[in-house]
CSV table of C-alpha atoms and ligand atoms in Angstrom, one decimal:
chain,number,residue,atom,x,y,z
A,165,UNK,CA,-23.0,-21.9,22.1
A,166,UNK,CA,-25.8,-24.5,21.9
A,167,UNK,CA,-29.3,-23.4,22.8
A,168,UNK,CA,-28.4,-19.7,22.8
A,169,UNK,CA,-30.6,-17.0,21.4
A,170,UNK,CA,-29.7,-16.5,17.7
A,171,UNK,CA,-30.0,-12.7,18.1
A,172,UNK,CA,-26.5,-11.6,19.0
A,173,UNK,CA,-24.0,-10.1,16.5
A,174,UNK,CA,-20.4,-9.5,17.6
A,175,UNK,CA,-18.4,-7.0,15.5
A,176,UNK,CA,-14.9,-5.5,15.2
A,177,UNK,CA,-13.9,-2.6,13.0
A,178,UNK,CA,-10.3,-1.9,12.1
A,179,UNK,CA,-8.4,0.5,10.0
A,180,UNK,CA,-5.2,-0.5,8.2
A,181,UNK,CA,-2.7,1.5,6.1
A,182,UNK,CA,-1.4,0.8,2.6
A,183,UNK,CA,2.4,0.6,2.0
A,184,UNK,CA,4.8,1.4,-0.8
A,185,UNK,CA,7.9,-0.7,-1.4
A,186,UNK,CA,11.2,1.0,-1.7
A,187,UNK,CA,12.9,-2.3,-2.4
A,188,UNK,CA,10.4,-4.2,-4.5
A,189,UNK,CA,8.9,-7.7,-4.1
A,190,UNK,CA,8.6,-9.1,-7.6
A,191,UNK,CA,8.5,-12.9,-8.0
A,192,UNK,CA,7.3,-15.9,-6.0
A,193,UNK,CA,9.0,-19.2,-5.3
A,194,UNK,CA,5.6,-20.6,-4.1
A,195,UNK,CA,2.4,-19.4,-5.7
A,196,UNK,CA,0.0,-20.8,-3.2
A,197,UNK,CA,1.7,-19.9,0.0
A,198,UNK,CA,2.9,-16.6,-1.6
A,199,UNK,CA,6.6,-17.0,-0.8
A,200,UNK,CA,8.9,-14.4,-2.5
A,201,UNK,CA,12.2,-14.8,-4.2
A,202,UNK,CA,13.7,-11.8,-2.3
A,203,UNK,CA,13.3,-9.7,0.8
A,204,UNK,CA,11.6,-6.3,0.3
A,205,UNK,CA,11.3,-3.1,2.3
A,206,UNK,CA,8.4,-0.7,2.4
A,207,UNK,CA,7.2,2.5,4.0
A,208,UNK,CA,3.7,2.5,5.5
A,209,UNK,CA,1.6,5.5,4.4
A,210,UNK,CA,-0.4,7.5,6.8
A,211,UNK,CA,-3.9,5.9,7.2
A,212,UNK,CA,-5.3,9.4,7.7
A,213,UNK,CA,-5.0,9.8,3.9
A,214,UNK,CA,-5.0,6.3,2.4
A,215,UNK,CA,-6.5,3.4,4.3
A,216,UNK,CA,-8.8,0.4,4.3
A,217,UNK,CA,-11.6,0.2,6.9
A,218,UNK,CA,-13.0,-3.3,7.5
A,219,UNK,CA,-15.8,-4.5,9.8
A,220,UNK,CA,-16.0,-8.2,10.6
A,221,UNK,CA,-19.0,-9.7,12.3
A,222,UNK,CA,-20.0,-13.1,13.6
A,223,UNK,CA,-23.5,-14.3,14.6
A,224,UNK,CA,-25.2,-17.7,14.9
A,225,UNK,CA,-27.9,-16.3,12.6
A,226,UNK,CA,-25.5,-15.8,9.6
A,227,UNK,CA,-26.0,-18.5,7.0
A,228,UNK,CA,-22.7,-18.2,5.0
A,229,UNK,CA,-19.5,-16.3,4.9
A,230,UNK,CA,-20.2,-13.1,2.9
A,231,UNK,CA,-18.1,-10.0,2.0
A,232,UNK,CA,-18.9,-6.6,0.6
A,233,UNK,CA,-16.1,-4.5,-0.9
A,234,UNK,CA,-16.7,-0.8,-1.5
A,235,UNK,CA,-20.5,-1.5,-1.1
A,236,UNK,CA,-20.7,-4.4,-3.6
A,237,UNK,CA,-21.0,-8.0,-2.6
A,238,UNK,CA,-18.0,-10.1,-3.8
A,239,UNK,CA,-17.3,-13.8,-3.8
A,240,UNK,CA,-15.1,-15.2,-1.0
A,241,UNK,CA,-14.6,-18.5,-3.0
A,242,UNK,CA,-11.2,-17.4,-4.3
A,243,UNK,CA,-8.3,-19.4,-2.7
A,244,UNK,CA,-6.6,-16.3,-1.3
A,245,UNK,CA,-9.7,-15.4,0.8
A,246,UNK,CA,-10.2,-19.0,1.7
A,247,UNK,CA,-6.6,-19.5,2.8
A,248,UNK,CA,-6.7,-16.4,5.1
A,249,UNK,CA,-10.1,-17.4,6.6
A,250,UNK,CA,-8.9,-21.0,7.2
A,251,UNK,CA,-5.6,-19.9,8.8
A,252,UNK,CA,-7.2,-17.3,11.1
A,253,UNK,CA,-10.1,-19.6,12.1
A,254,UNK,CA,-7.6,-22.3,13.1
A,255,UNK,CA,-6.0,-19.9,15.6
A,256,UNK,CA,-9.2,-18.6,17.2
A,257,UNK,CA,-9.8,-18.7,21.0
A,258,UNK,CA,-12.8,-18.6,23.3
A,259,UNK,CA,-14.8,-15.4,23.2
A,260,UNK,CA,-17.3,-14.4,25.8
A,261,UNK,CA,-19.5,-11.2,25.7
A,262,UNK,CA,-21.6,-11.2,28.8
A,263,UNK,CA,-23.5,-8.1,27.7
A,264,UNK,CA,-24.7,-9.7,24.5
A,265,UNK,CA,-25.0,-13.2,26.0
A,266,UNK,CA,-22.5,-14.5,23.5
A,267,UNK,CA,-20.3,-17.5,24.4
A,268,UNK,CA,-18.1,-18.8,21.7
A,269,UNK,CA,-15.7,-21.7,22.3
A,270,UNK,CA,-12.6,-22.3,20.2
A,271,UNK,CA,-14.2,-25.2,18.3
A,272,UNK,CA,-17.3,-23.2,17.5
A,273,UNK,CA,-15.4,-20.9,15.1
A,274,UNK,CA,-15.3,-23.6,12.5
A,275,UNK,CA,-19.1,-23.6,12.2
A,276,UNK,CA,-19.8,-19.9,12.7
A,277,UNK,CA,-20.2,-17.8,9.6
A,278,UNK,CA,-18.7,-14.4,9.1
A,279,UNK,CA,-19.9,-11.1,7.5
A,280,UNK,CA,-17.2,-8.7,6.3
A,281,UNK,CA,-17.5,-5.2,4.9
A,282,UNK,CA,-14.6,-3.3,3.6
A,283,UNK,CA,-14.0,0.2,2.2
A,284,UNK,CA,-10.9,1.6,0.5
A,285,UNK,CA,-10.7,5.4,0.6
A,286,UNK,CA,-8.6,5.3,-2.6
A,287,UNK,CA,-9.0,3.6,-6.0
A,288,UNK,CA,-9.0,-0.2,-5.9
A,289,UNK,CA,-6.7,-2.3,-8.2
A,290,UNK,CA,-5.0,0.9,-9.6
A,291,UNK,CA,-1.5,0.3,-8.4
A,292,UNK,CA,-2.1,2.0,-5.0
A,293,UNK,CA,-1.8,-1.3,-3.1
A,294,UNK,CA,-5.4,-1.8,-2.2
A,295,UNK,CA,-4.8,-5.6,-1.9
A,296,UNK,CA,-2.1,-4.8,0.7
A,297,UNK,CA,-4.2,-2.7,3.0
A,298,UNK,CA,-7.3,-4.9,2.3
A,299,UNK,CA,-5.9,-8.3,3.3
A,300,UNK,CA,-3.9,-6.8,6.2
A,301,UNK,CA,-7.1,-5.2,7.5
A,302,UNK,CA,-9.1,-8.4,7.0
A,303,UNK,CA,-6.6,-10.5,9.0
A,304,UNK,CA,-6.1,-7.9,11.7
A,305,UNK,CA,-9.8,-7.4,12.3
A,306,UNK,CA,-10.6,-11.1,12.3
A,307,UNK,CA,-7.7,-11.7,14.7
A,308,UNK,CA,-9.3,-9.2,17.1
A,309,UNK,CA,-12.8,-10.7,16.7
A,310,UNK,CA,-11.6,-14.3,17.2
A,311,UNK,CA,-9.3,-13.5,20.1
A,312,UNK,CA,-6.3,-14.8,18.2
A,313,UNK,CA,-3.3,-14.7,20.5
A,314,UNK,CA,-0.5,-14.6,17.9
A,315,UNK,CA,1.8,-11.6,17.5
A,316,UNK,CA,1.8,-9.2,14.5
A,317,UNK,CA,4.7,-11.1,12.8
A,318,UNK,CA,2.6,-14.3,12.9
A,319,UNK,CA,-0.5,-12.4,11.6
A,320,UNK,CA,1.7,-11.1,8.8
A,321,UNK,CA,2.3,-14.7,7.6
A,322,UNK,CA,-1.5,-15.0,7.2
A,323,UNK,CA,-2.0,-11.7,5.5
A,324,UNK,CA,0.8,-12.7,3.1
A,325,UNK,CA,-1.4,-15.5,1.9
A,326,UNK,CA,-4.0,-13.0,0.8
A,327,UNK,CA,-1.5,-10.8,-1.1
A,328,UNK,CA,2.3,-10.8,-0.6
A,329,UNK,CA,2.6,-7.0,0.0
A,330,UNK,CA,-0.2,-7.2,2.6
A,331,UNK,CA,2.2,-8.7,5.2
A,332,UNK,CA,4.1,-5.3,5.3
A,333,UNK,CA,0.9,-3.4,6.1
A,334,UNK,CA,0.7,-4.9,9.6
A,335,UNK,CA,3.2,-2.4,10.9
A,336,UNK,CA,3.8,1.3,10.7
A,337,UNK,CA,7.0,3.1,9.7
A,338,UNK,CA,9.5,1.2,7.7
A,339,UNK,CA,8.9,-2.5,7.3
A,340,UNK,CA,11.0,-5.5,6.0
A,341,UNK,CA,9.4,-8.6,4.6
A,342,UNK,CA,11.9,-11.4,5.3
A,343,UNK,CA,11.6,-13.9,2.5
A,344,UNK,CA,12.3,-16.9,4.8
A,345,UNK,CA,13.6,-20.4,4.0
A,346,UNK,CA,11.0,-22.8,5.3
A,347,UNK,CA,8.9,-24.6,2.7
A,348,UNK,CA,5.8,-24.1,4.8
A,349,UNK,CA,6.3,-20.3,4.8
A,350,UNK,CA,6.3,-20.0,8.6
A,351,UNK,CA,9.4,-17.7,8.6
A,352,UNK,CA,8.3,-15.6,5.6
A,353,UNK,CA,7.1,-12.6,7.7
A,354,UNK,CA,7.2,-8.9,8.2
A,355,UNK,CA,9.2,-7.1,10.8
A,356,UNK,CA,9.2,-3.4,11.7
A,357,UNK,CA,12.6,-1.8,11.1
A,358,UNK,CA,11.7,1.6,12.7
A,359,UNK,CA,8.4,3.2,13.6
A,360,UNK,CA,6.8,6.2,11.9
A,361,UNK,CA,8.3,8.7,14.3
A,362,UNK,CA,11.9,7.7,13.5
A,363,UNK,CA,12.1,9.6,10.3
A,364,UNK,CA,9.1,12.0,10.5
A,365,UNK,CA,10.6,14.7,8.3
A,366,UNK,CA,9.7,12.8,5.1
A,367,UNK,CA,6.8,13.9,3.0
A,368,UNK,CA,5.2,11.7,0.4
A,369,UNK,CA,3.3,13.0,-2.7
A,370,UNK,CA,1.5,10.5,-4.9
A,371,UNK,CA,0.7,11.6,-8.4
A,372,UNK,CA,-2.3,9.6,-9.5
A,373,UNK,CA,-1.8,9.4,-13.2
A,374,UNK,CA,-4.6,7.1,-14.0
A,375,UNK,CA,-7.1,5.4,-11.7
A,376,UNK,CA,-8.3,2.9,-14.4
A,377,UNK,CA,-7.8,-0.8,-13.5
A,378,UNK,CA,-4.6,-2.0,-15.0
A,379,UNK,CA,-4.1,-4.6,-17.8
A,380,UNK,CA,-1.7,-7.0,-16.1
A,381,UNK,CA,-2.2,-7.7,-12.4
A,382,UNK,CA,0.9,-7.8,-10.1
A,383,UNK,CA,0.2,-11.5,-9.6
A,384,UNK,CA,0.3,-12.5,-13.3
A,385,UNK,CA,3.0,-10.0,-14.1
A,386,UNK,CA,5.4,-11.4,-11.6
A,387,UNK,CA,4.6,-15.0,-12.6
A,388,UNK,CA,5.5,-14.1,-16.2
A,389,UNK,CA,8.7,-12.4,-15.1
A,390,UNK,CA,9.7,-15.5,-13.0
A,391,UNK,CA,9.1,-17.7,-16.1
A,392,UNK,CA,11.0,-15.5,-18.6
A,393,UNK,CA,13.3,-12.8,-17.2
A,394,UNK,CA,17.0,-13.5,-16.7
A,395,UNK,CA,17.4,-10.1,-15.2
A,396,UNK,CA,14.9,-11.1,-12.4
A,397,UNK,CA,17.1,-14.0,-11.4
A,398,UNK,CA,20.2,-11.8,-11.3
A,399,UNK,CA,18.4,-9.1,-9.4
A,400,UNK,CA,17.1,-11.6,-6.7
A,401,UNK,CA,20.4,-13.3,-6.2
A,402,UNK,CA,23.0,-10.6,-6.7
A,403,UNK,CA,21.4,-7.2,-6.3
A,404,UNK,CA,18.6,-7.2,-3.8
A,405,UNK,CA,20.5,-8.8,-0.8
A,406,UNK,CA,23.1,-6.0,-0.9
A,407,UNK,CA,20.5,-3.3,-1.5
A,408,UNK,CA,18.5,-4.6,1.5
A,409,UNK,CA,21.5,-4.1,3.8
A,410,UNK,CA,22.2,-0.7,2.4
A,411,UNK,CA,18.6,0.4,2.6
A,412,UNK,CA,18.3,-0.7,6.3
A,413,UNK,CA,21.4,1.3,7.0
A,414,UNK,CA,20.1,4.4,5.2
A,415,UNK,CA,16.8,4.2,7.1
A,416,UNK,CA,18.5,3.7,10.4
A,417,UNK,CA,20.7,6.8,9.9
A,418,UNK,CA,18.0,8.9,8.1
A,419,UNK,CA,20.5,9.2,5.3
A,420,UNK,CA,18.3,10.7,2.6
A,421,UNK,CA,20.9,10.6,-0.2
A,422,UNK,CA,21.5,6.9,0.0
A,423,UNK,CA,17.8,6.3,0.6
A,424,UNK,CA,16.8,8.2,-2.6
A,425,UNK,CA,19.5,6.6,-4.7
A,426,UNK,CA,18.5,3.1,-3.7
A,427,UNK,CA,14.8,3.8,-4.0
A,428,UNK,CA,15.0,5.2,-7.5
A,429,UNK,CA,17.4,2.5,-8.7
A,430,UNK,CA,15.2,-0.3,-7.3
A,431,UNK,CA,12.0,1.1,-8.9
A,432,UNK,CA,13.8,1.5,-12.2
A,433,UNK,CA,15.2,-2.1,-12.0
A,434,UNK,CA,11.8,-3.5,-11.2
A,435,UNK,CA,10.4,-1.8,-14.4
A,436,UNK,CA,13.5,-3.1,-16.3
A,437,UNK,CA,12.6,-6.6,-15.2
A,438,UNK,CA,9.0,-6.0,-16.5
A,439,UNK,CA,10.5,-4.9,-19.8
A,440,UNK,CA,12.8,-8.0,-19.8
A,441,UNK,CA,9.7,-10.2,-19.4
A,442,UNK,CA,8.3,-12.0,-22.5
A,443,UNK,CA,6.0,-10.5,-23.7
A,444,UNK,CA,7.2,-7.3,-22.1
A,445,UNK,CA,5.0,-5.6,-19.4
A,446,UNK,CA,4.6,-1.8,-19.4
A,447,UNK,CA,3.3,-0.4,-16.1
A,448,UNK,CA,4.7,3.1,-16.5
A,449,UNK,CA,3.4,5.4,-19.2
A,450,UNK,CA,4.7,8.7,-20.8
A,451,UNK,CA,3.5,10.7,-17.8
A,452,UNK,CA,5.4,8.5,-15.4
A,453,UNK,CA,8.5,9.0,-17.6
A,454,UNK,CA,8.1,12.7,-17.6
A,455,UNK,CA,7.8,12.7,-13.8
A,456,UNK,CA,11.1,10.7,-13.5
A,457,UNK,CA,12.8,13.2,-15.9
A,458,UNK,CA,11.6,16.2,-13.8
A,459,UNK,CA,12.9,14.7,-10.5
A,460,UNK,CA,16.2,13.5,-12.1
A,461,UNK,CA,16.9,16.9,-13.6
A,462,UNK,CA,16.2,18.6,-10.2
A,463,UNK,CA,18.2,16.1,-8.2
A,464,UNK,CA,21.2,16.4,-10.6
A,465,UNK,CA,21.1,20.2,-10.3
A,466,UNK,CA,21.4,20.0,-6.5
A,467,UNK,CA,24.4,18.7,-4.5
A,468,UNK,CA,22.3,15.9,-3.1
A,469,UNK,CA,19.0,14.3,-4.1
A,470,UNK,CA,15.9,16.2,-3.0
A,471,UNK,CA,13.3,13.6,-3.9
A,472,UNK,CA,13.0,9.9,-4.4
A,473,UNK,CA,10.5,8.3,-6.9
A,474,UNK,CA,9.1,4.9,-7.0
A,475,UNK,CA,6.4,3.2,-9.1
A,476,UNK,CA,4.6,0.0,-8.4
A,477,UNK,CA,2.6,-2.0,-11.0
A,478,UNK,CA,1.0,1.0,-12.5
A,479,UNK,CA,1.7,4.5,-13.8
A,480,UNK,CA,1.2,6.4,-10.5
A,481,UNK,CA,4.3,8.1,-9.1
A,482,UNK,CA,5.1,7.9,-5.4
A,483,UNK,CA,7.5,10.8,-4.6
A,484,UNK,CA,9.3,11.0,-1.3
A,485,UNK,CA,10.7,14.4,-0.3
A,486,UNK,CA,13.4,14.8,2.3
A,487,UNK,CA,11.4,17.4,4.2
A,488,UNK,CA,8.4,19.8,4.1
A,489,UNK,CA,10.4,22.6,2.4
A,490,UNK,CA,11.5,20.2,-0.4
A,491,UNK,CA,7.9,18.9,-0.7
A,492,UNK,CA,6.6,22.4,-1.3
A,493,UNK,CA,9.3,22.9,-4.0
A,494,UNK,CA,8.3,19.5,-5.5
A,495,UNK,CA,4.7,20.4,-5.5
A,496,UNK,CA,5.5,23.7,-7.3
A,497,UNK,CA,7.4,21.7,-10.0
A,498,UNK,CA,4.6,19.1,-10.4
A,499,UNK,CA,1.9,21.8,-10.7
A,500,UNK,CA,4.0,23.7,-13.2
A,501,UNK,CA,4.4,20.7,-15.5
A,502,UNK,CA,1.1,19.0,-14.8
A,503,UNK,CA,-1.5,21.7,-14.2
A,504,UNK,CA,-5.1,20.5,-13.6
A,505,UNK,CA,-7.6,20.0,-16.5
A,506,UNK,CA,-9.9,23.0,-17.0
A,507,UNK,CA,-12.7,23.4,-14.5
A,508,UNK,CA,-10.9,21.3,-11.8
A,509,UNK,CA,-11.5,22.4,-8.3
A,510,UNK,CA,-8.2,22.9,-6.4
A,511,UNK,CA,-9.6,20.9,-3.4
A,512,UNK,CA,-10.3,17.9,-5.7
A,513,UNK,CA,-6.8,18.2,-7.2
A,514,UNK,CA,-4.7,18.2,-4.1
A,515,UNK,CA,-5.9,15.6,-1.6
A,516,UNK,CA,-4.6,14.5,1.8
A,517,UNK,CA,-2.5,17.0,3.7
A,518,UNK,CA,-3.2,20.0,1.5
A,519,UNK,CA,-1.5,22.4,3.9
A,520,UNK,CA,1.6,21.9,1.7
A,521,UNK,CA,-0.2,24.0,-0.9
A,522,UNK,CA,0.0,27.0,1.4
A,523,UNK,CA,3.8,26.4,1.8
A,524,UNK,CA,4.0,26.3,-2.0
A,525,UNK,CA,2.3,29.7,-2.2
A,526,UNK,CA,-0.7,28.3,-4.0
A,527,UNK,CA,-4.1,29.6,-2.8
A,528,UNK,CA,-6.1,29.4,-6.0
A,529,UNK,CA,-5.9,28.1,-9.6
A,530,UNK,CA,-4.4,31.3,-11.0
A,531,UNK,CA,-1.4,30.8,-8.7
A,532,UNK,CA,-0.7,27.5,-10.6
A,533,UNK,CA,-0.8,29.3,-13.9
A,534,UNK,CA,1.6,32.0,-12.5
A,535,UNK,CA,4.3,29.4,-11.5
A,536,UNK,CA,7.7,30.0,-13.2
A,537,UNK,CA,9.7,27.2,-14.8
A,538,UNK,CA,12.0,25.5,-12.2
A,539,UNK,CA,15.5,27.1,-12.0
A,540,UNK,CA,17.2,23.9,-13.2
A,541,UNK,CA,15.6,24.5,-16.7
A,542,UNK,CA,18.1,26.4,-18.9
A,543,UNK,CA,17.1,29.9,-19.9
A,544,UNK,CA,15.1,30.1,-23.2
A,545,UNK,CA,14.7,26.3,-23.3
A,546,UNK,CA,11.2,25.2,-24.5
A,547,UNK,CA,9.2,23.9,-21.5
A,548,UNK,CA,6.2,21.9,-22.4
A,549,UNK,CA,3.3,21.6,-20.0
A,550,UNK,CA,1.1,18.5,-19.7
A,551,UNK,CA,-2.2,19.8,-18.5
A,552,UNK,CA,-4.6,17.1,-17.2
A,553,UNK,CA,-2.1,14.2,-17.3
A,554,UNK,CA,-2.1,13.9,-13.5
A,555,UNK,CA,-5.7,13.3,-12.3
A,556,UNK,CA,-4.8,14.4,-8.7
A,557,UNK,CA,-2.1,14.4,-6.1
A,558,UNK,CA,-2.3,12.9,-2.6
A,559,UNK,CA,0.0,14.5,0.0
A,560,UNK,CA,0.8,12.2,2.9
A,561,UNK,CA,3.7,11.0,5.1
A,562,UNK,CA,4.9,7.8,6.8
A,563,UNK,CA,2.2,6.5,9.1
A,564,UNK,CA,1.2,4.0,11.8
A,565,UNK,CA,0.1,0.4,11.6
A,566,UNK,CA,-3.4,-1.1,12.0
A,567,UNK,CA,-5.7,0.0,14.7
A,568,UNK,CA,-9.1,-1.1,16.0
A,569,UNK,CA,-11.8,1.5,15.8
A,570,UNK,CA,-13.7,1.3,19.0
A,571,UNK,CA,-16.4,3.9,17.9
A,572,UNK,CA,-19.3,1.7,16.6
A,573,UNK,CA,-20.5,4.6,14.5
A,574,UNK,CA,-17.5,3.9,12.2
A,575,UNK,CA,-18.6,0.2,11.7
A,576,UNK,CA,-19.6,-0.7,8.1
A,577,UNK,CA,-22.1,-3.3,9.2
A,578,UNK,CA,-25.3,-2.8,11.1
A,579,UNK,CA,-24.8,-4.0,14.7
A,580,UNK,CA,-28.3,-5.5,14.8
A,581,UNK,CA,-28.5,-7.3,11.5
A,582,UNK,CA,-24.8,-7.7,10.5
A,583,UNK,CA,-25.7,-6.4,7.0
A,584,UNK,CA,-24.0,-3.4,5.3
A,585,UNK,CA,-25.3,-0.1,6.7
B,75,LIG,N1,-10.4,-3.7,1.3
B,75,LIG,C1,-10.2,-4.9,0.7
B,75,LIG,N2,-10.4,-6.0,1.4
B,75,LIG,C2,-10.2,-7.2,0.9
B,75,LIG,N3,-9.7,-7.4,-0.3
B,75,LIG,C3,-9.4,-6.4,-1.1
B,75,LIG,C4,-9.6,-5.0,-0.6
B,75,LIG,N4,-9.2,-4.2,-1.5
B,75,LIG,C5,-8.8,-4.9,-2.6
B,75,LIG,N5,-8.9,-6.2,-2.3
B,75,LIG,C6,-8.5,-7.3,-3.2
B,75,LIG,O1,-7.4,-6.9,-3.9
B,75,LIG,C7,-7.7,-7.0,-5.3
B,75,LIG,C8,-6.9,-5.9,-6.1
B,75,LIG,O2,-5.5,-6.2,-6.0
B,75,LIG,P1,-4.5,-5.8,-7.1
B,75,LIG,O3,-3.2,-6.3,-6.8
B,75,LIG,O4,-5.1,-6.1,-8.5
B,75,LIG,O5,-4.5,-4.2,-7.1
B,75,LIG,P2,-3.8,-3.2,-6.1
B,75,LIG,O6,-3.5,-3.9,-4.8
B,75,LIG,O7,-4.7,-2.0,-5.9
B,75,LIG,O8,-2.6,-2.8,-6.9
B,75,LIG,P3,-1.0,-3.2,-6.6
B,75,LIG,O9,-1.0,-4.4,-5.7
B,75,LIG,O10,-0.5,-3.5,-7.9
B,75,LIG,O11,-0.4,-2.0,-6.0
B,75,LIG,C9,-9.2,-6.8,-5.4
B,75,LIG,O12,-9.7,-7.4,-6.6
B,75,LIG,C10,-9.6,-7.6,-4.1
B,75,LIG,O13,-9.7,-8.9,-4.4
B,76,LIG,C1,5.1,-4.0,-7.5
B,76,LIG,C2,4.7,-4.4,-6.1
B,76,LIG,O1,3.7,-3.6,-5.6
B,76,LIG,C3,4.2,-5.8,-6.2
B,76,LIG,C4,3.1,-6.2,-5.2
B,76,LIG,O2,2.5,-7.4,-5.5
B,76,LIG,P1,1.2,-8.0,-4.8
B,76,LIG,O3,1.5,-8.1,-3.3
B,76,LIG,O4,0.0,-7.2,-5.2
B,76,LIG,O5,1.2,-9.4,-5.4
B,76,LIG,P2,0.5,-10.8,-4.9
B,76,LIG,O6,1.4,-11.3,-3.8
B,76,LIG,O7,0.5,-11.7,-6.1
B,76,LIG,O8,-0.8,-10.4,-4.4
B,76,LIG,C5,6.0,-4.4,-5.3
B,76,LIG,C6,5.8,-4.5,-3.8
B,76,LIG,O9,4.8,-4.1,-3.2
B,76,LIG,O10,6.8,-4.9,-3.1
């Protein structure tokens, strides 16, 4: 590298999905290495609708490591960023770009500074797993830039040190985070159970109840639960191991009934652990409870469950429908109970794959007002509506893992200056 022109900037841009756990991770046995007290399983959400895009750049002209998140410069001094950067730098290899005249040797990476720009196309820190997509994307993009020769499982152990749930975003489809046994965390990694094509009938509808930043972060919430909840200990030791086996079986066989029963039970138990924490933590709100009641009533009126619900550390509902037909019936129910606030534009209320609206027979706002109460509601029962309680819905599906974006026009950093565009 010595004596080279200081002009070149090398860049990589990647796109990474978020994920939602169907068997939850809640509780660490090691806070620094981020080692969990139980295995967890998640489904990766289609990055077409929810994703993080990150551009990483290196140049001898950069004076320090810098990062911009959603257009604002943020500090990289936090231990989670530092741990990820240190781990990935230590695995870097030689990189040569003849076109740019850039020759980086393995040892040079310790001295070279990085610029990172990242953008989440969904609300940050609102219980939609921005930290998961964010850290997975950071590690994946840096691994490409630095020619890291490790496999995705190994990369997941680095992303895990940014945020536990991030390790699961390195794969598409259904993913298991194996808690591992080693004290150094080397076997606490993610593995893909099946890819996104294995169970492609599933449709996922997210009801965004509130996009305000939450009061208790997942990190401090789970620390408090580990310190005070007896239910958490019982859950990790006695309940989760069995559920993991059952969930793997349900996913392998595309057995929706078992999948839905396990998913709902595990979400409810996670929130019960939060309530069992001292002082108790409330992530769900009244709207969340109303959504649960609506789905439970419907599921009980049918022979088999139609929809699974799951809630992370926030009030937003993630609803998984067995197929497209069920998803359109679900959307009708959701829109009946939670019509949009006055003056809302339908296109801003149903985001993602809004072709499901057509299946649900909704073309304009007046079609929502004309929806009849769902058939599971007893005749002449009073049916309240909760206008405006859901800010918007995102319709999506299981999706693929991280990809590199080769098209430089999608980069978030200027290829000449390495500064945000
Ligand atoms: N694109 C990104 N790149 C790097 N880091 C990110 C990115 N997006 C979010 N983060 C980090 O994650 C933090 C938010 O994590 P937090 O766990 O509070 O919220 P969340 O992930 O949206 O919600 P939850 O994990 O409860 O589902 C941000 O403050 C930031 O440090
Ligand atoms: C409720 C959850 O979403 C908790 C996620 O917690 P985080 O991964 O955000 O926590 P840290 O490891 O402290 O960063 C359940 C899950 O994703 O499994």
